[in-house]
Short mmCIF file of C-alpha atoms in Angstrom, two decimals:
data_model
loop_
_atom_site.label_atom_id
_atom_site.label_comp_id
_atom_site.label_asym_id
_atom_site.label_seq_id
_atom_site.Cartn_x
_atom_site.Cartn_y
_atom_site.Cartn_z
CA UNK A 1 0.00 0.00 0.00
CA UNK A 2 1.28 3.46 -0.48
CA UNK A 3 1.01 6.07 1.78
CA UNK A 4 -1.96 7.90 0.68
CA UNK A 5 -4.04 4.86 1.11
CA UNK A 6 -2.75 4.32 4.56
CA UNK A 7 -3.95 7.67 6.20
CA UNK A 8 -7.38 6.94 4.26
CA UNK A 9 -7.92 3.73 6.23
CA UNK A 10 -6.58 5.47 9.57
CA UNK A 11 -9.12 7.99 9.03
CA UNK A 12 -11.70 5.59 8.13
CA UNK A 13 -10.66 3.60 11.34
CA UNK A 14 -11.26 6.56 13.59
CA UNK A 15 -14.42 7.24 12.91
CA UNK A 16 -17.30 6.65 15.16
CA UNK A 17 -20.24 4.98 13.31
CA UNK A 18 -23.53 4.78 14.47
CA UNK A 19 -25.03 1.54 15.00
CA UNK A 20 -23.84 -1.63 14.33
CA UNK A 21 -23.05 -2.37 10.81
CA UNK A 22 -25.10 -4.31 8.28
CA UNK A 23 -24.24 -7.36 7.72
CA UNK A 24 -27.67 -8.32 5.79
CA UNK A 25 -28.28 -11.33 8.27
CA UNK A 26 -25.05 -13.17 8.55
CA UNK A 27 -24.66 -13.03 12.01
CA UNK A 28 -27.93 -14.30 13.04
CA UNK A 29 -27.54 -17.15 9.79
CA UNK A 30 -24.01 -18.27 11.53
CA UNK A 31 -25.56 -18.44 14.68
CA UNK A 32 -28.35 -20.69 13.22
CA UNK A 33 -26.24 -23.04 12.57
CA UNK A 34 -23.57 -22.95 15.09
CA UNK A 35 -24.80 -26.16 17.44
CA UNK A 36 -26.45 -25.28 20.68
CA UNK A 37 -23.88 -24.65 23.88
CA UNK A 38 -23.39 -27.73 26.23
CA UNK A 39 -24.40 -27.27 29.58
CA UNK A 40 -21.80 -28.33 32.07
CA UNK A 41 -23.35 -31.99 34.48
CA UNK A 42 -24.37 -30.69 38.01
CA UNK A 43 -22.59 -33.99 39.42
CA UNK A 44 -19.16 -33.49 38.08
CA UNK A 45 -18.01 -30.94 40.07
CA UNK A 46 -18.43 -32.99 43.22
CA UNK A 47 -16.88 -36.18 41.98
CA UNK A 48 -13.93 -34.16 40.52
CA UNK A 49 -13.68 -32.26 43.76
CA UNK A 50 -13.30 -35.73 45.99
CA UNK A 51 -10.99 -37.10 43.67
CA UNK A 52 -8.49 -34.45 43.38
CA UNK A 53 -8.31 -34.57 47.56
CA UNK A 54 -8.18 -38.12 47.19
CA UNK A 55 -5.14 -37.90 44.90
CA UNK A 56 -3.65 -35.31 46.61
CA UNK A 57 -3.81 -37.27 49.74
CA UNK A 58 -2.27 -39.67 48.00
CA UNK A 59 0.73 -37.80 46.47
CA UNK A 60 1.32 -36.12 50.02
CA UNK A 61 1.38 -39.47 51.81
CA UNK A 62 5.26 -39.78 52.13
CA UNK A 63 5.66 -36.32 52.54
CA UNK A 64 7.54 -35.34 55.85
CA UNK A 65 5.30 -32.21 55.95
CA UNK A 66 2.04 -34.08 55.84
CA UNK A 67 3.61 -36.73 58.35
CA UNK A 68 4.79 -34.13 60.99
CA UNK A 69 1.31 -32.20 60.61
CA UNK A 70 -0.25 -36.07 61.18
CA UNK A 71 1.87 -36.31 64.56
CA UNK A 72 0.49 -32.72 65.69
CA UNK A 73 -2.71 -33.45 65.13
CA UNK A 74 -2.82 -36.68 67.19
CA UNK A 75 -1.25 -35.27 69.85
CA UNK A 76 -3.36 -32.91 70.31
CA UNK A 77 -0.04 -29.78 69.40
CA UNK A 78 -0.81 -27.89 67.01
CA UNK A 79 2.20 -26.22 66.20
CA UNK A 80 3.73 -24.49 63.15
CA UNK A 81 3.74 -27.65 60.65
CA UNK A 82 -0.39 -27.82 61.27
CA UNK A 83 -0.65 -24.18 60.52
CA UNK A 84 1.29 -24.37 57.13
CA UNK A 85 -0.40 -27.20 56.09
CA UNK A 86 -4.03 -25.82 56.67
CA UNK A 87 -2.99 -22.46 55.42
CA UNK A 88 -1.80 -24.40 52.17
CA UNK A 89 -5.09 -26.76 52.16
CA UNK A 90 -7.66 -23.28 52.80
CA UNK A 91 -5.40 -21.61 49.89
CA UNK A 92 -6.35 -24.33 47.35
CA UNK A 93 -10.00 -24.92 48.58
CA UNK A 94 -10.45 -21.24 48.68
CA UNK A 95 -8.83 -21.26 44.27
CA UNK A 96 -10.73 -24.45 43.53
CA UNK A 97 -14.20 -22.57 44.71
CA UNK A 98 -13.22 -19.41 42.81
CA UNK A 99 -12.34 -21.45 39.26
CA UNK A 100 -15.89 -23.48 39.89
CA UNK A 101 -17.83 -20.36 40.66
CA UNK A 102 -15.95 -18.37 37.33
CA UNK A 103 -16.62 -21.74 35.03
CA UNK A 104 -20.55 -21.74 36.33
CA UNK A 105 -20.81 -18.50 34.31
#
């Protein structure tokens, strides 16, 4: 393009139009056709939820962390490890029911 062309379009591109522009019925033909949007299952938030703790569980198991926290607990000390480890499990509860609440939209 030469240069006189370009600072038509940039003018063109500035301007405010009023309205939306005509597009003789495309929009409303593509949308026709597009298939209707799936609705996410009620259920499978739930079951996803209990098996991501369940796997996590299991990941943590060996951890010396996890065990430590375990030994606090029974004892009935809850010291430093047991306040990480519930900070870290209320951080990821707290994410998990932010991304299901944004994906419900």
């Amino acid at each position: 393009m030469n240069e006189l062309d370009d600072q038509k379009l940039d003018e063109l591109l500035r301007c405010e139009f009023a309205g939306a522009v005509a597009d003789d019925g495309f929009s409303a033909r593509v949308m026709r056709i597009l298939p209707p949007r799936q609705r996410s299952q009620p259920w499978l938030l739930p079951i996803a939820a209990l098996a991501g703790g369940l796997l996590t569980w299991l990941a943590l198991l060996p951890s010396p962390l996890l065990q430590q926290a375990s030994r606090e607990w029974l004892a009935g000390d809850l010291g430093t490890t047991s306040a990480v480890v519930c900070a870290i499990l209320l951080g990821v509860g707290l994410l998990g029911c932010g991304w299901a609440l944004e994906e419900a939209e």
